[in-house]
XYZ file of C-alpha atoms in Angstrom:
669
model
C 60.732 99.695 68.424
C 58.967 96.413 69.427
C 60.669 94.461 72.226
C 61.742 90.832 71.576
C 61.438 88.243 74.272
C 64.418 86.480 75.730
C 64.748 83.001 74.180
C 65.266 81.436 77.541
C 61.629 80.945 78.726
C 60.646 83.151 81.673
C 61.280 86.102 83.835
C 61.842 83.635 86.678
C 65.114 82.453 85.066
C 66.427 85.881 84.725
C 65.423 86.766 88.371
C 67.301 83.554 89.466
C 70.353 84.550 87.502
C 70.790 87.959 89.005
C 69.400 87.196 92.613
C 70.533 83.768 93.378
C 73.612 82.982 91.486
C 75.447 86.004 92.802
C 75.338 86.993 96.366
C 77.221 90.297 96.162
C 76.019 92.986 93.906
C 79.557 94.440 93.361
C 80.656 91.534 91.204
C 78.810 92.752 88.231
C 81.823 94.897 87.311
C 84.080 91.953 87.563
C 81.786 90.084 85.104
C 81.660 93.007 82.606
C 85.437 93.540 82.623
C 85.944 89.737 82.198
C 83.661 89.905 79.152
C 85.531 92.748 77.800
C 88.853 90.872 78.310
C 87.431 87.888 76.407
C 86.396 90.054 73.486
C 89.943 91.441 73.151
C 91.394 87.880 73.484
C 89.195 86.753 70.473
C 90.405 89.569 68.285
C 94.055 89.096 69.410
C 93.816 85.353 68.706
C 92.296 86.068 65.306
C 95.081 88.411 64.460
C 97.597 85.748 65.276
C 96.018 82.797 63.456
C 95.024 84.854 60.362
C 98.196 86.971 60.287
C 96.192 90.211 60.378
C 98.494 93.242 60.454
C 98.075 96.238 62.681
C 96.745 94.236 65.697
C 99.295 94.845 68.416
C 98.617 93.668 71.937
C 99.846 96.939 73.294
C 96.814 98.824 71.530
C 94.119 96.875 73.323
C 92.508 98.311 76.418
C 89.333 98.462 78.546
C 87.870 101.842 79.499
C 85.483 102.832 82.240
C 83.544 106.031 81.984
C 81.295 107.404 84.743
C 78.560 110.144 84.205
C 77.253 111.028 87.572
C 74.753 113.526 86.038
C 73.110 110.784 83.981
C 73.801 108.000 86.526
C 75.662 105.878 83.989
C 78.550 103.605 84.005
C 80.048 102.387 80.784
C 82.530 99.557 80.184
C 84.280 99.838 76.812
C 86.684 97.624 74.972
C 88.271 97.621 71.469
C 87.924 93.873 71.113
C 86.140 91.596 68.581
C 82.722 93.248 68.903
C 79.423 91.569 67.880
C 77.283 91.462 64.879
C 73.488 92.075 65.146
C 72.964 88.228 65.029
C 75.672 87.588 67.745
C 74.020 90.297 69.981
C 70.774 88.435 69.673
C 72.302 85.040 70.103
C 74.578 85.908 73.099
C 72.545 88.385 74.865
C 69.028 87.310 73.870
C 69.629 83.867 75.046
C 70.254 83.642 78.807
C 72.950 81.124 79.736
C 74.385 81.019 76.205
C 78.152 81.830 76.221
C 79.864 83.408 73.151
C 83.107 82.882 74.826
C 82.445 79.182 75.271
C 81.156 78.842 71.724
C 84.124 80.666 70.259
C 86.800 78.526 72.092
C 84.888 75.386 71.145
C 84.895 76.474 67.493
C 88.564 77.236 67.483
C 89.384 74.001 69.026
C 87.587 72.330 66.114
C 89.479 74.455 63.775
C 92.711 73.459 65.354
C 91.802 69.854 64.985
C 91.103 70.119 61.281
C 94.129 72.378 60.456
C 97.361 71.073 58.793
C 99.463 71.729 62.065
C 96.855 70.378 64.433
C 99.166 70.195 67.516
C 100.390 73.765 67.146
C 96.952 75.103 66.435
C 95.317 73.297 69.398
C 98.141 74.642 71.650
C 97.321 78.231 70.302
C 93.650 77.810 70.900
C 94.440 76.669 74.468
C 96.294 79.868 75.116
C 93.124 81.983 74.330
C 92.338 81.195 78.046
C 88.711 82.381 77.649
C 87.268 83.366 81.108
C 83.566 83.250 80.496
C 81.842 79.772 80.473
C 78.194 79.905 81.400
C 77.119 83.166 79.686
C 75.190 84.404 82.834
C 77.820 86.942 84.153
C 76.438 89.754 81.912
C 73.029 89.534 83.511
C 74.421 90.217 86.927
C 74.531 93.955 85.747
C 70.698 93.953 86.193
C 71.296 93.770 89.939
C 72.443 97.319 89.891
C 70.919 98.745 86.614
C 67.527 99.944 85.534
C 68.591 99.629 81.925
C 71.505 98.291 79.976
C 72.574 99.466 76.599
C 75.191 97.419 74.534
C 76.572 99.223 71.551
C 78.824 96.832 69.374
C 80.643 97.009 66.132
C 82.144 93.673 64.871
C 85.692 93.604 63.604
C 85.608 94.243 59.927
C 82.018 95.470 59.909
C 80.967 98.884 58.666
C 77.845 99.035 60.992
C 77.221 99.019 64.738
C 74.242 97.843 66.589
C 72.624 98.634 69.969
C 71.116 96.015 72.206
C 68.973 97.502 74.974
C 66.991 96.041 77.757
C 65.346 97.051 81.094
C 65.275 93.375 82.449
C 63.284 90.225 81.986
C 60.480 91.889 79.937
C 62.607 91.705 76.841
C 65.107 93.592 74.707
C 65.432 95.592 71.442
C 68.134 95.771 68.757
C 68.650 98.533 66.346
C 71.290 100.022 64.151
C 73.702 102.460 65.787
C 77.037 104.078 65.465
C 80.466 103.421 66.852
C 83.721 104.688 65.236
C 85.644 101.417 65.612
C 85.375 97.762 66.516
C 84.548 96.897 70.069
C 81.736 97.226 72.549
C 80.319 99.748 74.892
C 78.085 98.424 77.801
C 76.318 101.336 79.494
C 74.583 100.744 82.647
C 71.854 103.174 84.036
C 72.587 102.733 87.726
C 69.451 102.303 89.829
C 68.290 105.053 92.267
C 69.201 104.357 95.927
C 66.612 102.852 98.091
C 66.285 102.067 101.785
C 68.597 98.952 101.726
C 70.887 99.654 98.794
C 73.202 102.540 97.972
C 73.604 101.932 94.172
C 75.130 105.338 93.749
C 78.381 103.999 95.168
C 79.067 102.355 91.869
C 79.333 105.878 90.398
C 82.135 106.697 92.809
C 85.613 106.605 91.126
C 87.283 105.419 94.309
C 84.830 102.697 94.844
C 85.486 101.504 91.343
C 89.157 101.720 91.861
C 88.810 99.410 94.880
C 86.665 96.963 92.985
C 89.102 96.698 90.120
C 92.008 96.176 92.599
C 90.007 93.437 94.395
C 88.601 91.500 91.549
C 90.201 92.409 88.292
C 93.719 93.590 89.080
C 95.261 90.805 86.953
C 93.278 91.196 83.783
C 96.010 91.170 81.115
C 94.927 94.441 79.414
C 94.997 97.798 81.033
C 91.633 98.949 82.581
C 91.621 102.716 82.169
C 89.493 105.481 83.718
C 89.448 109.276 83.834
C 90.139 110.273 87.456
C 89.444 113.781 88.745
C 92.417 115.190 90.595
C 93.398 118.417 92.363
C 96.749 120.327 92.023
C 97.971 123.606 93.375
C 98.421 126.552 91.104
C 101.936 128.020 91.350
C 102.017 131.521 92.862
C 104.422 133.933 91.000
C 105.142 137.602 90.274
C 103.332 140.386 92.136
C 100.962 137.874 93.683
C 103.744 136.076 95.373
C 104.745 139.474 96.921
C 101.129 140.082 98.101
C 100.355 142.614 95.395
C 97.079 142.124 93.847
C 97.051 142.822 90.026
C 93.903 144.923 90.104
C 93.715 146.578 93.605
C 97.546 147.088 94.103
C 99.298 147.291 97.359
C 96.795 149.771 98.869
C 94.167 146.988 99.071
C 95.279 146.209 102.759
C 96.526 143.182 104.621
C 93.490 141.047 104.037
C 93.903 141.317 100.202
C 97.541 140.558 100.541
C 96.712 137.355 102.562
C 94.257 136.168 100.079
C 96.606 136.851 97.112
C 99.397 134.818 98.930
C 97.137 131.825 99.866
C 97.661 128.775 97.730
C 94.963 128.113 94.914
C 94.008 124.975 93.456
C 92.381 123.522 90.331
C 90.807 120.266 89.353
C 91.971 118.404 86.245
C 91.219 115.078 84.582
C 93.926 112.456 84.238
C 93.556 109.027 82.784
C 94.737 106.161 85.072
C 95.371 102.516 84.473
C 93.710 100.866 87.506
C 95.139 97.236 87.279
C 98.611 95.873 87.642
C 97.987 93.373 84.701
C 100.750 90.803 85.665
C 100.059 88.651 88.512
C 103.041 87.865 90.791
C 102.230 84.117 90.626
C 102.492 84.134 86.802
C 106.084 85.511 86.926
C 109.107 83.189 86.984
C 110.162 82.442 90.605
C 113.721 83.124 89.748
C 112.798 86.841 88.961
C 110.853 87.441 92.183
C 112.852 88.724 95.203
C 112.168 87.732 98.705
C 111.057 91.363 99.458
C 108.495 91.245 96.653
C 106.904 88.049 98.047
C 106.941 89.624 101.462
C 105.338 92.860 100.252
C 102.803 91.194 98.284
C 101.870 88.981 101.279
C 101.635 91.884 103.709
C 99.543 94.039 101.372
C 97.181 91.242 100.194
C 96.650 89.547 103.552
C 96.840 92.476 105.973
C 99.795 91.229 107.988
C 102.659 93.463 109.391
C 105.133 90.524 109.589
C 106.918 88.715 106.659
C 105.730 85.184 106.128
C 107.795 82.298 107.595
C 107.724 80.566 104.313
C 106.560 81.029 100.596
C 105.255 78.163 98.513
C 105.050 79.187 94.809
C 104.018 76.335 92.663
C 102.348 75.611 89.372
C 101.007 72.506 87.714
C 100.153 71.901 84.127
C 98.218 68.820 82.790
C 94.651 67.469 83.161
C 94.280 70.214 85.951
C 96.325 73.322 85.479
C 96.927 75.987 88.152
C 99.232 78.370 89.741
C 99.322 78.718 93.520
C 101.078 81.308 95.812
C 100.904 80.211 99.478
C 102.342 81.661 102.721
C 102.971 80.384 106.121
C 102.177 83.222 108.574
C 104.761 84.043 111.264
C 102.185 84.302 113.938
C 98.654 83.122 114.821
C 95.952 85.570 113.380
C 93.611 87.056 115.842
C 90.793 84.597 116.555
C 92.277 81.834 114.666
C 91.325 79.034 117.072
C 87.728 80.351 117.450
C 84.709 78.912 115.448
C 84.143 82.212 113.775
C 87.611 82.455 112.039
C 87.087 82.065 108.354
C 89.779 79.951 106.560
C 90.404 79.442 102.936
C 92.410 80.590 99.894
C 91.552 83.155 97.466
C 90.343 81.567 94.287
C 91.006 82.924 90.848
C 89.838 81.968 87.361
C 92.595 83.281 84.861
C 93.464 86.189 87.075
C 89.884 87.085 88.024
C 88.813 86.722 91.631
C 85.785 84.361 92.026
C 85.963 83.659 95.687
C 87.654 85.627 98.529
C 87.697 82.636 100.975
C 87.478 79.207 99.379
C 87.770 76.534 102.105
C 87.471 73.617 99.701
C 91.066 74.272 98.544
C 92.659 73.068 101.803
C 92.045 70.495 104.526
C 91.192 72.023 107.840
C 94.534 70.867 109.304
C 96.312 73.145 106.765
C 93.767 75.954 107.418
C 96.688 78.291 108.582
C 97.955 78.645 105.053
C 97.129 81.925 103.378
C 97.415 82.512 99.724
C 95.610 82.018 96.393
C 95.057 79.567 93.609
C 94.561 80.713 89.927
C 93.250 78.210 87.499
C 91.994 78.506 83.927
C 90.142 75.169 84.377
C 87.641 76.601 86.868
C 84.516 78.470 85.424
C 84.357 82.116 86.386
C 80.499 81.883 86.946
C 80.505 79.225 89.626
C 78.819 79.202 92.860
C 80.016 77.841 96.287
C 77.628 74.907 95.963
C 79.016 74.016 92.467
C 82.503 74.350 93.734
C 81.836 71.706 96.452
C 81.228 69.161 93.712
C 84.026 70.331 91.233
C 86.264 67.538 90.330
C 88.949 69.884 89.156
C 88.749 71.737 92.620
C 89.133 68.435 94.441
C 92.200 67.537 92.357
C 93.783 70.894 93.090
C 93.090 70.318 96.727
C 94.789 66.886 96.678
C 97.882 68.222 95.002
C 98.082 71.344 97.267
C 97.770 68.967 100.402
C 100.729 66.985 99.125
C 102.750 70.086 98.202
C 102.225 71.757 101.628
C 103.203 68.550 103.525
C 106.345 68.131 101.527
C 107.291 71.804 102.092
C 106.607 71.488 105.893
C 108.847 68.393 106.000
C 111.548 70.250 104.088
C 111.357 73.178 106.451
C 111.393 70.788 109.439
C 114.598 69.267 107.998
C 116.435 72.388 106.687
C 115.145 75.216 108.807
C 114.343 73.950 112.195
C 114.320 77.266 113.958
C 111.458 78.605 111.730
C 109.652 75.319 111.756
C 109.492 75.351 115.515
C 108.159 79.073 115.289
C 105.560 77.863 112.910
C 104.697 74.833 115.140
C 104.318 77.074 118.227
C 101.676 79.092 116.323
C 99.907 76.247 114.438
C 101.051 72.962 115.814
C 97.685 72.420 117.622
C 95.969 72.526 114.200
C 98.004 69.545 112.901
C 97.245 67.663 116.109
C 93.411 68.231 115.604
C 94.012 66.951 112.078
C 95.432 63.823 113.623
C 92.398 63.330 115.869
C 89.634 64.287 113.392
C 87.997 61.726 111.193
C 89.054 58.845 113.540
C 92.697 59.289 112.576
C 92.309 58.953 108.743
C 95.125 61.608 108.210
C 97.529 60.511 110.867
C 99.956 59.032 108.533
C 100.114 62.292 106.621
C 100.678 64.409 109.843
C 102.492 62.223 112.279
C 106.057 63.107 111.142
C 105.211 66.932 111.364
C 104.476 66.798 115.086
C 106.734 68.163 117.756
C 106.667 67.411 121.537
C 108.966 68.717 124.192
C 111.430 66.227 125.427
C 112.265 65.617 128.965
C 115.895 64.644 128.377
C 116.723 67.032 125.394
C 114.893 70.050 126.996
C 113.622 71.010 123.637
C 111.201 70.056 120.908
C 111.506 66.661 119.365
C 109.908 64.765 116.653
C 108.399 61.291 117.151
C 111.161 59.812 114.898
C 113.887 61.618 116.986
C 112.398 60.064 120.198
C 112.316 56.559 118.704
C 115.949 56.838 117.590
C 117.043 57.485 121.195
C 114.959 54.779 122.940
C 116.562 52.681 125.531
C 117.325 48.997 124.487
C 114.360 46.925 125.313
C 111.946 49.938 125.753
C 108.464 48.898 124.462
C 106.669 52.250 124.623
C 106.872 55.909 123.863
C 106.121 57.502 127.260
C 104.327 60.890 127.425
C 102.691 63.159 129.931
C 100.067 65.733 129.415
C 99.339 68.931 131.375
C 98.943 72.631 131.367
C 102.580 73.617 130.896
C 106.135 72.141 130.755
C 107.176 73.191 134.241
C 104.124 71.648 135.839
C 104.411 68.416 133.960
C 108.156 68.203 134.873
C 107.283 68.526 138.616
C 104.695 65.475 138.469
C 105.500 62.604 140.852
C 105.199 60.193 137.934
C 107.947 61.811 135.890
C 110.641 61.266 138.626
C 110.998 57.417 138.485
C 110.933 57.237 134.567
C 113.666 59.849 134.459
C 115.545 57.900 137.002
C 115.350 54.772 134.769
C 116.799 56.819 131.850
C 113.400 57.067 129.993
C 112.689 60.023 127.762
C 109.188 61.552 128.178
C 107.305 63.588 125.606
C 105.395 66.484 127.232
C 102.053 67.537 125.643
C 100.712 70.993 126.640
C 97.825 71.376 124.119
C 94.470 70.048 125.169
C 94.284 67.939 122.019
C 97.628 66.272 122.591
C 96.597 63.131 124.423
C 93.431 62.715 122.148
C 95.848 62.788 119.163
C 98.367 60.381 120.510
C 95.650 57.888 121.572
C 94.176 58.279 117.959
C 97.651 57.365 116.504
C 98.091 54.544 119.094
C 101.580 53.764 117.974
C 104.567 55.137 116.019
C 107.112 53.009 114.162
C 105.699 49.994 116.022
C 106.078 51.670 119.510
C 102.828 52.059 121.364
C 102.184 55.402 123.191
C 102.057 55.157 126.975
C 100.779 57.868 129.445
C 102.983 57.900 132.465
C 99.710 58.395 134.501
C 98.346 55.063 133.374
C 98.019 52.387 136.036
C 100.392 49.937 134.142
C 103.579 51.420 132.788
C 104.708 47.889 131.622
C 108.209 48.363 132.822
C 110.160 45.174 133.459
C 111.267 44.395 136.939
C 113.914 42.125 138.221
C 112.968 39.048 140.315
C 114.316 40.756 143.347
C 112.150 43.840 142.930
C 109.128 41.574 142.386
C 109.702 39.683 145.628
C 110.222 42.922 147.487
C 106.988 44.331 146.141
C 105.151 41.166 147.162
C 106.473 41.331 150.658
C 105.426 45.078 151.048
C 101.846 44.404 149.648
C 101.435 41.575 152.276
C 102.674 43.762 155.039
C 100.401 46.685 154.252
C 97.413 44.852 152.915
C 94.992 45.682 155.720
C 95.968 49.405 155.782
C 95.568 49.692 152.020
C 92.128 48.067 152.309
C 91.161 50.399 155.117
C 92.269 53.482 152.896
C 90.305 52.024 149.971
C 87.290 51.713 152.102
C 87.553 55.284 153.308
C 87.770 56.445 149.745
C 84.956 54.166 148.345
C 83.337 55.841 145.409
C 86.375 58.171 144.778
C 88.982 55.525 143.767
C 88.684 52.070 142.458
C 91.576 50.759 144.459
C 94.553 51.724 146.625
C 98.168 50.154 146.129
C 101.667 50.653 146.670
C 103.471 52.425 143.935
C 106.359 51.275 141.676
C 106.717 54.662 140.009
C 107.192 57.083 142.960
C 110.646 58.154 144.334
C 110.488 61.036 146.737
C 106.681 62.033 146.649
C 104.280 60.359 149.084
C 101.198 59.885 146.884
C 99.871 60.074 143.225
C 96.729 59.481 141.376
C 96.731 57.351 138.217
C 94.095 56.318 135.845
C 92.808 52.994 134.619
C 90.894 52.523 131.354
C 90.560 54.816 128.150
C 89.987 58.063 129.947
C 92.984 59.571 131.654
C 92.938 62.281 134.317
C 94.033 64.969 131.875
C 91.417 63.954 129.345
C 88.920 64.145 132.074
C 89.858 67.782 132.711
C 89.675 68.644 128.988
C 86.266 66.945 128.345
C 84.637 68.378 131.357
C 85.571 71.871 130.294
C 83.542 71.309 127.074
C 79.842 72.048 126.840
C 79.002 68.556 125.676
C 81.527 66.899 127.992
C 79.129 66.039 130.693
C 80.192 64.361 133.913
C 83.191 62.467 132.371
C 85.252 60.801 135.010
C 88.317 58.694 134.796
C 88.693 55.605 136.812
C 91.155 56.534 139.603
C 93.757 54.615 141.462
C 95.544 55.972 144.438
C 99.145 54.951 144.736
C 101.184 55.387 147.919
C 105.047 55.435 147.950
C 106.166 52.173 149.664
C 109.480 53.834 150.691
C 108.025 57.059 152.173
C 107.751 57.815 155.828
C 104.120 58.680 155.509
C 103.290 55.076 154.833
C 105.010 53.997 158.042
C 103.270 56.622 159.890
C 99.798 55.549 158.561
C 100.635 52.054 159.609
C 101.137 53.147 163.126
C 97.926 55.126 163.169
C 96.031 52.170 161.654
C 97.448 49.752 164.385
C 96.578 52.092 167.195
C 93.254 53.517 165.924
C 91.925 51.895 162.618
C 88.996 54.364 162.394
C 91.385 57.337 162.491
C 92.906 56.278 159.005
C 89.648 57.597 157.363
C 90.560 61.213 158.036
C 94.168 60.795 156.850
C 92.941 58.969 153.878
C 90.856 61.978 152.779
C 93.890 64.132 153.213
C 96.045 62.013 151.005
C 93.285 61.883 148.379
C 92.919 65.727 148.321
C 96.630 65.970 148.175
C 96.828 63.768 145.050
C 93.971 65.789 143.424
C 95.802 69.046 143.835
C 99.178 67.569 142.393
C 97.152 66.531 139.264
C 95.581 69.932 139.072
C 92.151 68.650 139.891
C 89.661 70.387 141.993
C 89.181 69.012 145.545
C 85.643 68.145 146.440
C 85.323 69.975 149.716
C 87.990 72.731 150.201
C 86.615 73.715 153.572
C 86.792 70.256 154.970
C 90.308 69.873 153.547
C 91.395 73.102 155.390
C 89.726 71.955 158.592
C 91.559 68.630 158.391
C 94.912 70.315 157.919
C 94.287 72.455 160.918
C 93.373 69.515 163.052
C 96.555 67.642 161.979
C 98.620 70.762 163.008
C 96.843 70.753 166.406
C 97.538 67.146 167.071
C 101.217 67.532 166.078
C 101.493 70.539 168.383
C 99.934 68.790 171.166
């Protein structure tokens, strides 16, 4: 029979369809099963609207048949089937969708019918998966030939469409006992790069169904080969062989007593059919949610929180989201792949879709299922899909509101969540020049110096001292180390609460927010803490500055190039010395930035403060009065001491050690 040419122009188009649109060969089975589901949907809808008797939803099915000897895989359904014309129109024209055409026609029917509203609603429930009509051709990725045998509902004759690829196709009369379609793929021979034979393996097929098509609403059946033991009874059980008798010896007895096995064929249903997220929340137990999460997302712990939501309207979708109880391995590495599973009407179309969540909610695991998204859609198309963007915006609001609720009603679990993923929220505040700070600021937690536990910014502000202008914070490697900083002591003494930031991003995020509820953030290591002083304290400070002016100048001269100035401190209580910063870069920010590959030689402007009430200042004054040049050695020691307190490296450890030894010798002498 002469071949007909595809109506879509060239071989190049088909090559593009099967080699570029789909990146994984295994999805061909997903596409064919989705087409079979559509065909059943059409017939089921026809039965409802035309009141055809004898069409029960329980009678519909999809059947997979494997013939390893012939290297064929057949996908069968008992759905609507196709006429000869429909075979040519739907399969002879690349990128023509019979499903799309059907749903458009039925929508038209609904608009013209007497009960337009009810009919339109019924048409919407068809929920046809296929849209672009290119999914069928993905089967050529694994097939050397495709045969489609179809008999339309109500027709007496079946027809066979056959093709070996872009060279064309043929259609001829055939035979099929009932309505429906058989798609038979002749699987390609294995080559050096591709093991096509895996698609004839029953267990590989089972896994693909579980992964991509588990929630197709009709049963997907396949005959599976199984093994069972043959019961041993009678004389054989006593070790007596029926032919040789007991005289056959011990070996014969052992063989007779050994268990025997036989293989048999059993039809199995491979899909669950009813997605958990489609069930009423009131009918799903906590254990069911937990089991689903652990099985689907390979976690051994129950989730901290489940978010089960659905939206109907201009954009309709169901979402089942989970907050993990722990940080996944490699979560904060650049190689960690974030994103939700994306389904179209129960069919998986993307394992990890990063476009459904902003990065700062990348810790959320789960899935989204929408009938408004096309099944045959590429990652590039998704990035520009308006419906996807609308879903993302709604999910963002939902996750934020659920986190706020968790913070309010389940503080213990929220703090567990924040310990694992709080840094992600802080990065979200810092990124995009603080564009999302208003969304995230009330979700942040910081350790409180006065409460000795995690606190929100709102809680801090509610406890501020009367007349306090700033929200004071300190940044460092850990809470214990921050708590021992010299700067902390004076602020605590004045009754000020301090927030401790131990994540590298903390200070960057706080500076990006700049203020909260009208209160500016202030690092306790900044040169000006803006704390009001009494007139008496101001006069006392002026007298001290005048008294030690020459000494401070001498120390500043000795440390030229290392600090911008040396002054008496208003923040120190018991500690002799401290380094503070001036300008936009703090000492802690300097440490963080210099650890980054692109950080370069970032350096904070440093100011050395000396405790005016400490004995070391008086000792330095005596040394200066007796030998001004000797101050240089002590100035270096004070500076190195201040560096060590801040957790910064000293420039010359050997010189520092030698200086300490010389000081000991002088003291001993």
